[in-house]
Each structure stands twice: as structure tokens, then as C-alpha cells.
Short mmCIF file of C-alpha atoms in Angstrom, two decimals:
data_model
loop_
_atom_site.label_atom_id
_atom_site.label_comp_id
_atom_site.label_asym_id
_atom_site.label_seq_id
_atom_site.Cartn_x
_atom_site.Cartn_y
_atom_site.Cartn_z
CA MET A 226 -0.43 0.36 -0.38
CA ALA A 227 3.03 2.39 0.38
CA VAL A 228 2.48 3.11 -3.31
CA ASP A 229 -1.46 3.82 -2.66
CA TYR A 230 -0.34 6.26 0.61
CA THR A 231 2.58 8.28 -1.41
CA VAL A 232 -0.53 9.29 -4.26
CA ILE A 233 -2.92 10.17 -1.71
CA VAL A 234 -0.38 12.64 0.20
CA VAL A 235 1.03 14.49 -2.71
CA TYR A 236 -2.94 14.47 -3.83
CA LEU A 237 -3.79 16.07 -0.42
CA ALA A 238 -0.48 18.44 0.23
CA GLY A 239 -1.23 19.92 -3.38
CA MET A 240 -5.02 20.63 -2.78
CA LEU A 241 -3.18 22.62 0.27
CA ALA A 242 -0.49 24.13 -2.02
CA MET A 243 -3.57 25.27 -4.23
CA GLY A 244 -4.96 27.22 -1.08
CA TRP A 245 -2.23 29.14 -0.37
CA TRP A 246 -2.10 30.19 -3.68
CA GLY A 247 -5.86 31.45 -4.18
CA MET A 248 -4.49 32.91 -1.08
CA ARG A 249 -2.26 35.73 -3.08
CA ARG A 250 -5.49 35.48 -6.02
CA ALA A 251 -8.01 36.58 -3.37
CA LYS A 252 -7.89 40.20 -2.62
CA SER A 253 -11.91 41.29 -2.97
CA LYS A 254 -14.87 39.86 -2.17
CA SER A 255 -15.55 39.41 -5.75
CA GLU A 256 -12.45 37.17 -5.75
CA PHE A 257 -12.76 35.81 -2.74
CA LEU A 258 -16.57 34.70 -3.59
CA VAL A 259 -16.96 34.32 -6.94
CA ALA A 260 -13.17 33.89 -8.36
CA GLY A 261 -13.64 37.68 -10.29
CA ARG A 262 -16.68 36.75 -12.54
CA ARG A 263 -13.87 35.32 -14.69
CA LEU A 264 -13.71 31.88 -15.12
CA GLY A 265 -13.59 30.74 -18.56
CA PRO A 266 -15.35 27.59 -20.84
CA ALA A 267 -12.81 25.09 -19.61
CA MET A 268 -12.45 25.88 -16.39
CA TYR A 269 -16.32 26.16 -15.15
CA SER A 270 -17.05 23.27 -16.97
CA GLY A 271 -14.55 21.44 -15.35
CA THR A 272 -15.29 23.06 -11.44
CA MET A 273 -18.97 22.50 -12.15
CA ALA A 274 -19.08 19.26 -12.80
CA ALA A 275 -16.94 19.14 -9.09
CA ILE A 276 -18.56 20.22 -7.45
CA VAL A 277 -22.19 18.66 -8.30
CA LEU A 278 -20.15 15.40 -8.40
CA GLY A 279 -19.54 14.30 -4.80
CA GLY A 280 -19.10 11.54 -3.06
CA ALA A 281 -23.27 11.05 -2.81
CA SER A 282 -22.44 10.50 -6.74
CA THR A 283 -19.68 8.24 -6.50
CA ILE A 284 -20.02 6.20 -3.71
CA GLY A 285 -23.82 6.22 -3.60
CA GLY A 286 -24.15 6.08 -7.50
CA VAL A 287 -22.05 2.72 -7.33
CA GLY A 288 -23.85 1.26 -4.89
CA LEU A 289 -26.92 2.01 -6.55
CA GLY A 290 -26.08 0.04 -9.34
CA TYR A 291 -25.11 -2.52 -7.29
CA LYS A 292 -28.40 -2.77 -5.61
CA TYR A 293 -30.60 -1.88 -8.72
CA GLY A 294 -28.03 -2.44 -11.79
CA LEU A 295 -28.62 0.22 -14.69
CA SER A 296 -31.65 1.90 -13.61
CA GLY A 297 -29.31 2.63 -10.71
CA ALA A 298 -27.98 5.80 -12.70
CA TRP A 299 -30.76 7.83 -12.37
CA MET A 300 -30.10 9.86 -9.19
CA VAL A 301 -27.08 10.93 -10.59
CA PHE A 302 -29.35 11.01 -13.88
CA THR A 303 -31.16 13.64 -12.86
CA ILE A 304 -28.24 15.65 -11.54
CA GLY A 305 -26.87 16.01 -15.45
CA LEU A 306 -30.77 16.68 -16.32
CA GLY A 307 -31.27 19.81 -13.21
CA LEU A 308 -27.79 21.28 -14.88
CA LEU A 309 -28.97 20.97 -18.19
CA ALA A 310 -31.88 22.84 -17.64
CA LEU A 311 -30.23 25.46 -15.52
CA SER A 312 -27.40 26.55 -18.04
CA VAL A 313 -29.88 26.34 -21.10
CA PHE A 314 -32.85 28.21 -19.14
CA PHE A 315 -31.82 30.21 -16.71
CA SER A 316 -27.79 30.50 -15.99
CA ALA A 317 -27.55 33.65 -18.82
CA ARG A 318 -29.85 35.84 -16.62
CA ILE A 319 -28.28 34.56 -13.24
CA ALA A 320 -24.91 34.77 -14.54
CA ARG A 321 -25.62 39.00 -15.89
CA LEU A 322 -27.54 39.64 -12.26
CA LYS A 323 -24.05 40.02 -10.83
CA VAL A 324 -24.97 39.07 -7.15
CA TYR A 325 -23.54 36.65 -4.91
CA THR A 326 -26.50 35.05 -3.40
CA VAL A 327 -30.15 33.04 -4.16
CA SER A 328 -31.60 35.56 -1.33
CA GLU A 329 -29.58 38.52 -3.31
CA MET A 330 -31.61 37.79 -6.26
CA LEU A 331 -35.23 37.30 -4.28
CA ASP A 332 -34.43 40.77 -2.53
CA LEU A 333 -33.97 42.20 -6.63
CA ARG A 334 -37.04 40.98 -8.00
CA TYR A 335 -39.56 41.23 -4.96
CA GLY A 336 -37.97 45.16 -3.38
CA GLY A 337 -35.82 43.27 -0.54
CA ARG A 338 -38.00 41.96 1.78
CA ALA A 339 -37.72 37.79 1.36
CA GLY A 340 -33.92 38.32 2.08
CA VAL A 341 -33.70 36.83 5.74
CA ILE A 342 -35.98 33.96 5.64
CA SER A 343 -35.05 32.67 2.36
CA GLY A 344 -31.64 33.05 3.45
CA VAL A 345 -31.91 30.71 6.71
CA VAL A 346 -33.62 27.66 4.39
CA MET A 347 -30.67 28.27 2.09
CA TRP A 348 -28.17 27.90 4.59
CA ALA A 349 -29.71 24.51 6.54
CA TYR A 350 -29.89 23.42 3.04
CA THR A 351 -25.81 23.78 2.69
CA LEU A 352 -25.09 23.49 5.67
CA MET A 353 -26.44 19.76 5.78
CA LEU A 354 -24.89 19.13 1.99
CA ALA A 355 -21.60 19.82 3.67
CA VAL A 356 -22.10 17.71 6.71
CA THR A 357 -22.84 15.32 4.99
CA SER A 358 -20.06 15.05 2.17
CA THR A 359 -18.11 15.75 5.21
CA ILE A 360 -19.15 12.14 7.05
CA ALA A 361 -18.28 10.36 3.44
CA TYR A 362 -14.43 11.14 4.57
CA ALA A 363 -14.72 8.73 7.35
CA THR A 364 -15.21 5.37 4.34
CA ILE A 365 -12.70 6.80 2.27
CA PHE A 366 -9.82 7.12 5.16
CA ASP A 367 -11.18 3.91 6.44
CA VAL A 368 -10.55 2.32 3.62
CA LEU A 369 -6.90 4.32 3.13
CA PHE A 370 -5.48 3.91 6.41
CA ASP A 371 -7.55 1.64 8.58
CA LEU A 372 -8.71 5.31 10.52
CA ASN A 373 -12.08 5.73 13.10
CA ARG A 374 -14.76 7.39 11.96
CA THR A 375 -13.70 10.46 14.02
CA VAL A 376 -9.89 10.85 13.29
CA ALA A 377 -11.11 10.40 9.15
CA ILE A 378 -13.53 13.18 9.09
CA ILE A 379 -11.79 16.27 11.16
CA LEU A 380 -9.26 15.18 8.92
CA GLY A 381 -10.63 15.10 5.57
CA GLY A 382 -12.47 17.97 6.99
CA ALA A 383 -9.49 20.46 8.33
CA ILE A 384 -8.37 19.72 4.63
CA VAL A 385 -10.61 21.52 3.01
CA VAL A 386 -12.03 24.13 5.18
CA ALA A 387 -7.62 25.02 5.42
CA TYR A 388 -7.63 25.47 1.47
CA SER A 389 -10.82 27.35 1.27
CA THR A 390 -10.30 29.75 3.59
CA LEU A 391 -7.26 30.53 2.36
CA GLY A 392 -8.35 31.40 -1.21
CA GLY A 393 -11.95 31.50 -1.25
CA MET A 394 -13.55 30.48 -4.38
CA TRP A 395 -10.14 30.91 -6.45
CA SER A 396 -8.83 28.00 -4.34
CA ILE A 397 -11.93 25.98 -4.75
CA THR A 398 -11.54 26.11 -8.02
CA LEU A 399 -8.03 25.57 -8.83
CA THR A 400 -8.45 22.50 -6.74
CA ASP A 401 -12.22 21.55 -8.62
CA MET A 402 -10.26 21.61 -11.40
CA VAL A 403 -7.27 19.15 -10.52
CA GLN A 404 -10.52 16.95 -8.40
CA PHE A 405 -12.15 16.97 -11.69
CA VAL A 406 -8.87 15.25 -13.94
CA VAL A 407 -8.27 13.30 -11.31
CA LYS A 408 -12.31 11.89 -11.14
CA THR A 409 -11.90 11.87 -14.93
CA ILE A 410 -9.12 9.22 -15.23
CA GLY A 411 -9.58 7.53 -12.05
CA VAL A 412 -13.63 6.40 -12.35
CA LEU A 413 -14.05 6.82 -16.16
CA LEU A 414 -10.95 6.05 -17.65
CA LEU A 415 -9.68 3.26 -15.23
CA LEU A 416 -12.21 1.66 -12.61
CA LEU A 417 -14.64 1.67 -15.08
CA PRO A 418 -13.11 -0.79 -17.96
CA ILE A 419 -11.24 -2.99 -15.28
CA ALA A 420 -14.40 -3.52 -13.52
CA VAL A 421 -16.25 -4.84 -16.53
CA VAL A 422 -13.44 -6.60 -17.59
CA LYS A 423 -13.00 -8.40 -13.66
CA ALA A 424 -17.07 -8.93 -14.08
CA GLY A 425 -16.29 -10.86 -17.31
CA GLY A 426 -17.65 -8.47 -19.64
CA PHE A 427 -21.57 -7.59 -20.39
CA GLY A 428 -22.43 -10.98 -21.46
CA GLU A 429 -21.07 -12.59 -18.62
CA MET A 430 -23.04 -9.61 -16.44
CA LYS A 431 -26.12 -10.47 -17.94
CA ALA A 432 -25.90 -13.88 -17.98
CA LYS A 433 -25.38 -14.12 -13.64
CA LEU A 434 -27.68 -10.97 -13.11
CA PRO A 435 -31.31 -11.02 -12.86
CA THR A 436 -32.87 -9.28 -16.21
CA SER A 437 -34.34 -6.59 -14.16
CA TYR A 438 -30.84 -5.20 -13.83
CA PHE A 439 -30.37 -4.03 -17.07
CA ASP A 440 -34.10 -2.83 -17.16
CA PRO A 441 -33.88 0.92 -17.58
CA LEU A 442 -36.97 1.57 -15.29
CA GLY A 443 -35.81 -1.20 -13.16
CA ILE A 444 -35.56 1.89 -10.22
CA GLY A 445 -39.36 2.22 -10.10
CA GLY A 446 -41.25 5.61 -12.24
CA GLU A 447 -42.34 7.03 -8.56
CA THR A 448 -38.44 6.91 -7.30
CA ILE A 449 -37.41 8.53 -10.23
CA PHE A 450 -40.52 10.98 -9.65
CA THR A 451 -39.11 11.89 -7.13
CA TYR A 452 -35.11 12.37 -7.60
CA VAL A 453 -36.52 15.24 -10.46
CA LEU A 454 -38.59 16.58 -7.95
CA ILE A 455 -35.20 16.58 -5.33
CA TYR A 456 -32.11 16.62 -7.29
CA THR A 457 -33.34 18.67 -10.95
CA PHE A 458 -35.38 21.54 -9.03
CA GLY A 459 -32.59 21.06 -6.62
CA MET A 460 -30.30 21.89 -9.20
CA LEU A 461 -31.84 24.80 -10.21
CA ILE A 462 -32.06 27.17 -6.76
CA GLY A 463 -29.28 25.94 -4.99
CA GLN A 464 -26.92 28.31 -3.48
CA ASP A 465 -23.26 26.15 -4.02
CA ILE A 466 -24.78 25.87 -7.64
CA TRP A 467 -25.63 29.47 -8.59
CA GLN A 468 -22.59 30.78 -6.86
CA ARG A 469 -20.31 28.86 -9.88
CA VAL A 470 -22.60 30.08 -12.01
CA PHE A 471 -21.94 34.11 -10.43
CA THR A 472 -18.22 32.63 -11.81
CA ALA A 473 -18.10 32.58 -15.27
CA ARG A 474 -17.07 35.28 -17.20
CA SER A 475 -19.84 35.77 -18.95
CA ASP A 476 -23.55 34.64 -19.50
CA ARG A 477 -22.25 32.54 -22.91
CA VAL A 478 -19.52 30.79 -21.11
CA ALA A 479 -22.51 29.71 -18.34
CA ARG A 480 -24.44 28.70 -20.78
CA HIS A 481 -22.40 26.45 -22.69
CA GLY A 482 -19.71 25.49 -20.23
CA GLY A 483 -22.67 24.62 -17.48
CA THR A 484 -23.82 22.21 -20.99
CA VAL A 485 -21.08 20.44 -21.21
CA ALA A 486 -21.09 20.18 -17.42
CA GLY A 487 -24.03 18.34 -17.12
CA THR A 488 -23.78 16.06 -20.48
CA TYR A 489 -20.20 14.83 -18.38
CA CYS A 490 -22.72 14.23 -15.52
CA LEU A 491 -25.15 11.81 -17.33
CA VAL A 492 -21.88 9.61 -18.62
CA TYR A 493 -20.85 10.06 -15.13
CA ALA A 494 -23.84 8.44 -14.46
CA LEU A 495 -24.01 5.60 -16.56
CA ALA A 496 -20.99 4.60 -15.59
CA GLY A 497 -21.21 4.60 -11.34
CA ALA A 498 -24.52 2.28 -12.72
CA VAL A 499 -22.01 -0.40 -14.64
CA ILE A 500 -19.24 -0.47 -12.34
CA GLY A 501 -21.74 -1.38 -9.71
CA THR A 502 -23.32 -3.95 -11.68
CA ALA A 503 -20.22 -5.42 -12.23
CA ALA A 504 -19.78 -5.10 -8.32
CA LYS A 505 -22.91 -7.48 -7.91
CA VAL A 506 -21.32 -9.64 -9.89
CA LEU A 507 -17.83 -10.12 -7.95
CA TYR A 508 -19.68 -9.94 -4.28
CA PRO A 509 -22.90 -10.55 -4.96
CA ASN A 510 -23.58 -10.86 -1.26
CA LEU A 511 -21.98 -7.41 0.21
CA GLY A 512 -23.63 -6.39 3.59
CA SER A 513 -24.44 -2.89 2.42
CA ALA A 514 -24.61 -1.63 -1.03
CA ASP A 515 -22.65 1.94 -0.34
CA ASP A 516 -19.86 -1.08 0.53
CA ALA A 517 -19.46 -1.69 -3.76
CA PHE A 518 -17.11 1.09 -4.28
CA ALA A 519 -14.12 0.43 -1.68
CA THR A 520 -14.81 -3.27 -2.07
CA ILE A 521 -14.03 -3.39 -5.86
CA VAL A 522 -11.49 -0.40 -5.79
CA LYS A 523 -9.60 -2.40 -2.66
CA ASP A 524 -10.09 -5.38 -4.13
CA GLU A 525 -9.69 -5.67 -7.73
CA LEU A 526 -6.94 -2.23 -8.69
CA PRO A 527 -3.33 -2.95 -9.01
CA ILE A 528 -1.35 -1.04 -7.19
CA GLY A 529 -1.12 3.04 -7.67
CA VAL A 530 -4.00 2.47 -9.61
CA ARG A 531 -5.86 1.84 -6.68
CA GLY A 532 -4.59 5.19 -4.71
CA LEU A 533 -5.60 7.11 -7.46
CA VAL A 534 -9.08 5.51 -7.88
CA LEU A 535 -9.29 6.41 -4.11
CA ALA A 536 -8.03 9.91 -4.42
CA ALA A 537 -10.66 10.34 -7.29
CA ALA A 538 -13.22 9.02 -4.66
CA LEU A 539 -11.64 12.03 -2.09
CA ALA A 540 -11.69 14.27 -5.25
CA ALA A 541 -15.05 14.16 -5.65
CA VAL A 542 -16.29 14.25 -2.03
CA MET A 543 -14.22 17.52 -1.47
CA SER A 544 -15.44 19.47 -4.49
CA THR A 545 -18.68 18.70 -3.09
CA SER A 546 -18.25 19.83 0.93
CA SER A 547 -15.97 22.81 -0.35
CA GLY A 548 -18.25 24.18 -2.85
CA ALA A 549 -21.41 23.52 0.04
CA LEU A 550 -18.90 24.69 2.31
CA ILE A 551 -18.17 28.51 0.87
CA ALA A 552 -21.85 28.67 0.05
CA CYS A 553 -23.06 27.65 3.47
CA ALA A 554 -20.56 30.54 4.80
CA THR A 555 -21.73 33.47 1.91
CA VAL A 556 -25.76 33.19 3.09
CA ALA A 557 -24.25 32.58 6.61
CA ASN A 558 -22.79 36.62 6.05
CA ASN A 559 -24.10 37.80 3.17
CA ASP A 560 -28.10 36.85 4.27
CA ILE A 561 -28.57 36.34 8.00
CA TRP A 562 -25.23 38.34 9.58
CA SER A 563 -25.36 41.10 8.24
CA ARG A 564 -28.68 41.75 7.31
CA LEU A 565 -29.24 41.05 11.28
CA ARG A 566 -26.88 43.69 12.40
CA GLY A 567 -28.44 45.95 9.11
CA VAL A 568 -24.26 46.33 8.01
CA VAL A 569 -24.63 48.04 4.37
CA ARG A 570 -22.74 46.03 2.21
CA ARG A 571 -19.67 47.74 1.28
CA THR A 572 -18.04 47.86 -2.23
CA ASP A 573 -16.00 44.30 -3.69
CA GLY A 574 -12.68 46.27 -3.55
CA GLU A 575 -12.60 46.63 0.10
CA HIS A 576 -10.04 44.05 2.26
CA ASP A 577 -12.31 43.86 5.26
CA GLU A 578 -14.99 41.74 3.10
CA VAL A 579 -12.66 39.18 2.80
CA LYS A 580 -11.80 39.36 6.07
CA GLY A 581 -15.01 38.99 7.43
CA ASN A 582 -15.72 36.40 4.95
CA ARG A 583 -12.62 34.40 5.38
CA ALA A 584 -13.52 34.73 8.99
CA PHE A 585 -17.54 33.13 8.13
CA ILE A 586 -15.95 29.91 6.67
CA LEU A 587 -13.22 28.86 9.13
CA VAL A 588 -15.99 29.44 11.53
CA MET A 589 -18.70 27.34 9.24
CA GLY A 590 -16.54 24.60 8.64
CA VAL A 591 -15.33 23.60 12.47
CA ALA A 592 -19.57 23.68 12.88
CA VAL A 593 -19.74 21.50 9.77
CA ILE A 594 -16.82 18.64 11.00
CA ALA A 595 -19.04 18.57 14.59
CA THR A 596 -22.28 18.43 13.41
CA ALA A 597 -21.03 15.54 10.99
CA ILE A 598 -18.93 14.30 14.00
CA ALA A 599 -22.28 14.27 15.82
CA LEU A 600 -24.47 13.35 13.54
CA ASN A 601 -25.21 9.64 12.39
CA ASP A 602 -28.08 9.18 9.39
CA VAL A 603 -26.57 11.30 6.48
CA VAL A 604 -29.30 10.19 4.30
CA GLU A 605 -32.17 11.84 6.16
CA ALA A 606 -30.01 14.42 6.89
CA LEU A 607 -29.46 14.77 3.51
CA THR A 608 -33.40 14.48 2.89
CA VAL A 609 -33.95 17.10 5.26
CA ALA A 610 -32.15 18.91 3.41
CA TYR A 611 -33.54 19.11 -0.07
CA ASN A 612 -37.29 18.83 1.09
CA LEU A 613 -36.78 21.76 2.52
CA LEU A 614 -34.87 23.59 -0.43
CA VAL A 615 -37.02 22.70 -2.87
CA GLY A 616 -40.68 22.84 -0.49
CA GLY A 617 -39.95 26.02 0.24
CA LEU A 618 -37.78 28.14 -1.91
CA LEU A 619 -37.95 26.72 -6.00
CA VAL A 620 -41.90 28.11 -6.27
CA PRO A 621 -40.55 31.78 -5.20
CA ILE A 622 -37.04 31.64 -7.06
CA LEU A 623 -38.81 30.05 -10.83
CA GLY A 624 -41.56 32.52 -10.28
CA GLY A 625 -39.58 35.49 -9.97
CA LEU A 626 -37.67 34.53 -13.22
CA LEU A 627 -40.38 32.94 -15.17
CA TRP A 628 -44.08 34.95 -13.98
CA LYS A 629 -44.09 39.00 -12.91
CA ARG A 630 -46.80 38.97 -11.48
CA GLY A 631 -45.34 37.79 -8.68
CA THR A 632 -44.89 40.04 -5.49
CA ALA A 633 -42.90 40.40 -2.55
CA GLN A 634 -45.07 39.23 -0.03
CA GLY A 635 -46.71 35.49 -2.07
CA ALA A 636 -42.92 35.24 -2.17
CA LEU A 637 -42.47 35.29 1.34
CA ALA A 638 -45.89 32.86 1.67
CA SER A 639 -44.48 30.44 -0.58
CA VAL A 640 -41.34 29.94 1.75
CA ILE A 641 -42.94 30.08 4.88
CA VAL A 642 -45.69 27.32 3.97
CA GLY A 643 -43.92 25.27 2.12
CA GLY A 644 -41.33 25.15 4.45
CA LEU A 645 -43.54 24.55 7.57
CA ALA A 646 -45.43 21.59 5.25
CA VAL A 647 -42.88 19.83 4.57
CA ILE A 648 -41.55 19.98 8.29
CA GLY A 649 -44.81 19.18 9.05
CA LEU A 650 -45.63 15.78 6.55
CA MET A 651 -42.11 15.12 7.05
CA ALA A 652 -42.99 14.38 10.92
CA GLY A 653 -46.37 12.68 10.00
CA TYR A 654 -44.65 10.61 6.99
CA GLY A 655 -41.61 9.89 8.23
CA VAL A 656 -38.12 11.51 6.65
CA LEU A 657 -37.75 9.78 4.01
CA ALA A 658 -41.21 9.86 2.34
CA ASN A 659 -42.01 11.32 -0.98
CA GLU A 660 -45.27 13.00 0.10
CA PRO A 661 -43.24 15.72 2.08
CA VAL A 662 -41.87 16.94 -1.05
CA TYR A 663 -44.79 16.34 -3.73
CA TYR A 664 -47.29 18.58 -0.91
CA GLY A 665 -45.05 20.64 0.41
CA LEU A 666 -43.88 21.78 -2.88
CA LEU A 667 -48.17 22.32 -4.15
CA SER A 668 -48.70 24.08 -0.94
CA SER A 669 -45.69 26.86 -2.05
CA LEU A 670 -47.53 26.78 -5.32
CA VAL A 671 -50.76 27.38 -4.10
CA ALA A 672 -49.60 30.33 -1.69
CA TYR A 673 -47.29 32.00 -4.07
CA VAL A 674 -49.90 32.28 -6.74
CA ALA A 675 -53.01 33.33 -4.52
CA VAL A 676 -51.09 35.67 -2.21
CA SER A 677 -49.80 37.21 -5.90
CA LEU A 678 -53.31 37.60 -7.10
CA ALA A 679 -54.51 38.95 -4.12
CA THR A 680 -51.91 41.48 -3.11
CA ARG A 681 -51.19 44.35 -5.05
CA PRO A 682 -48.58 44.11 -8.37
CA THR A 683 -44.48 44.40 -7.26
CA ASP A 684 -43.99 47.91 -8.11
CA GLU A 685 -42.87 48.82 -11.09
CA ALA A 686 -39.61 51.08 -10.27
CA VAL A 687 -38.46 47.52 -8.31
CA LEU A 688 -38.87 45.42 -11.92
CA THR A 689 -37.70 47.75 -14.13
CA VAL A 690 -34.38 47.71 -11.85
CA TRP A 691 -34.29 44.07 -12.25
CA ARG A 692 -35.42 44.10 -16.29
CA GLU A 693 -31.68 46.41 -16.24
CA ARG A 694 -29.97 43.58 -14.17
CA LEU A 695 -30.96 41.35 -16.29
CA ALA A 696 -30.28 42.64 -19.33
CA GLY A 697 -26.87 43.35 -18.26
CA ARG A 698 -27.10 47.36 -18.20
CA ASN A 699 -26.87 48.20 -14.43
CA PRO A 700 -24.60 50.95 -14.96
CA GLU A 701 -23.47 50.23 -10.67
CA LEU A 702 -22.12 47.66 -12.15
CA ALA A 703 -20.10 48.53 -14.85
CA SER A 704 -17.20 49.39 -13.01
CA GLU A 705 -16.39 46.05 -12.60
CA PRO A 706 -13.53 43.99 -14.25
CA VAL A 707 -14.32 40.45 -16.25
CA PRO A 708 -11.36 40.42 -17.94
CA ALA A 709 -10.63 38.02 -20.74
CA HIS A 710 -8.66 35.31 -17.73
CA GLN A 711 -8.50 31.48 -17.92
#
């Protein structure tokens, strides 16, 4: 294992070096939170694919393939569909807004009255996303170094917190680009073909497994529909995803780069399902489907290659964890703390903005690690986060982008009614039931439409500023540098 250990240690050291280098670039709020809005198509595509394809998509995707066969690809596939929809229909407009958070977009669209409540919902989502990603370190480091759960979480979490705190989005972008390359080589180019060959090829896999393993809809129509509601729609409105859209150099980069990343996700989804299916042939009686990834890597891959593939899994976890962490800190500082204190935002160029956001990343990082150590049920935590996100924020966000008649009162009612409905239904039906997100989303939509129609239309002056910003013609933003970089 010495060679494998060397590969992992070099990789982790490289992540910290990227953080140090990024610190030298992040001299303003814009540089620290959204990489100066400078990313070109190559870096944008790679980093966007890296953040959406985390530990759940890699380890969990292989586990679903082990359990259901090729139809296990649907979870990651719906993530790719969501990213494609965001990129084609909304990313150009989102990039032109030149904001930092989803709540700032809601304030801009509705006149500044939806921020704190929507910020709290988004903060809870990003916190749980960061926590569940951090817990995944325990699985990987257990395979690598036989570490106990707490030590593994602290080790992996500390590295992510370190490079994220040092350089903000610049460090995260650089590390995500490396992680994208490592994942592509480790999972798609190495693990996928080796797993299929070790399982005897597709012919042998079909001969040894039930036909349901090769049914594209074998996982069940209701499960696929729920994945679409949670993951496809979640991709449209998550702060962690939007903050990457804000890094694009132009709306064209956001649209085309995101389309490439979404397509990559579809390929990654199928690869994970095939690897899981091969693992079912090789190890038909594993105690847990989520052990499939670690088992096939540990037992079937040669020395050196094994280290690279485990680094790929680590890369998947780190990219999602760091993206969720900076999103969580950005929301906590800009949408909650600053509003509660009544602090007016300073200009992008002031250095104390960087210092404040850096402090929030450090504080949120420590909170994420502590919560990850204390939490046991990862699936329930992530389900709560996505249910609140989709049930509470999907309607007012998409309504603001698509329906002129939507009002601030309607948006606020939608967030409150949808959020409370989701919480109440989860208490009644159970956290993992499908009903909370179904009926929570429906109640949010009814509240939004009914209250918006019952209240006065949004002030025309607010809508004029909104339209100007959507068109990229806001004179206050004309001075923000957007040089041709990367």
C-alpha cells in the first residue's frame, strides 16, 4: 500500500498548496466569493462538474448500481438533467445579475423583503450538504488508513476548511479543476473498464444477474419522479450551484460551459451504475450496497491505480464539501448576519470584506466538522435539506424568473407555507417518505399564486431595475472588472 499512500499524500498536499496560491489571488470580495467572475469555458465546465458530482454521486451512485443495476444511474442522471436545464434556460440571466447569493436575487426581484427567511432555509440546506459530504471522508480514510470515524472526519474536513479559508473561491476553483481531472481518470478511464473486465464483460454480467438489472426503469417510476423533484429542481436553485454560475466570465460561458458539465454528469451516472453492476457479479453478498465502491477498489485494482481511484473518490467528496462550505459561509455572512446587524454591504474592493468572509468560512467549517462527528444518519439529513430547499424556495425563485405578477408577499408566503408543510409532513409521514416534497411543493405553489394575485403588483420601479440587471445593463456594475482570463 506504500505506493497508494504516496499518491494520496501527494494529492492532499497539492490541495493545500492550491489553497495557499489562491490566497494570493483573493484580494477583493468578488475574487474571494466568485473568483472575480473571470472563469472561461474550460475551467467553468470542469469546476461545475466537480461540485455536483460528490461522494453521493460516486460512492452512492455505484451503490445504487449494485442494488438496482443500470437503473441505479437515475439519481446522478437527474442531477445532470438539472444542470442542463439550469444552463440552457436560466444560467445566462443568473450570471448577468452580478449578485452573490440566491437571497440577493430574491431581494432584487421582489423589492428587498424576502432575504433573511430565504437565507435561513438556504443556509440549512448548504450546511447539511457540507455535513453529509464531510461524513463521507470516514468511508474513504477507513479504506486507506484504517482510521476511526472521528479522526477521518477531522482530517478530511480540516484540509477542505484550510484551503477554502485561505483562498476562497479561487482556491476551490483550482482544487476542483484538479479534482475533475482526477475523477475523470480514476473513475471513467480506469475503474469503469477494469470493473467490467473483472466481471467477465457485459455478456457474463447479463448471464449472472436478473434481467431487472438491465431494465432502464427497474428502480421504479415513483423513485425516478422523486429524484427529478429533489435533484433536478434542486440543481436549479441551490446556492452552491448558483455561486458557481456567478464565477462565469460571461453569460455565454455560463450557458455553454454548464451544458458541457451537464452532459459529463450523464456519462458519469451511467459509469457509476455499470461499476456497481459489475461489483454485484463479483461480490453478490455485500452487507451494504454502499460498500461496493470501496470493496471493488481495494480488491480488484493494482497498486498505484488503487491509490489514484481512491484519490478520485476523495476528490469527489472534497469538491462538493468545499463548494457547500463556501456557499454556507456566504449565505451566513451576507444574507443572515449582515442583515440582522443592519450592516450595509461595502464595495467589492474593500479588504475587510475578504477578512469577514474568510472568518465565516472558518467558523462554518468548524461547525460542519462538529456536526458531522455528532450525526449518524446521513441520508435523513440530506433528505431534510433537499426537502426544505425544494419545498420552500423552488416556487418563489422560479416564479420570480418566469412570472411578472409574483409579489414579495407571495414569495414570503410561499417560503413559509412550503417550509412548514414540508416539516409537518416529514413529522407525519417520516423523513424518507415522498409525500413531504410532493405536497410541500404543491402548497408552496398555491400560496405563491394566491397571495401574489391578492396583493398589489410589484412596484414598477423595482421591476425596471430587475429587467435592467437581467439584461446586464446596470450602470453600478459597469466598473466591475471582467477581464479575459483563464
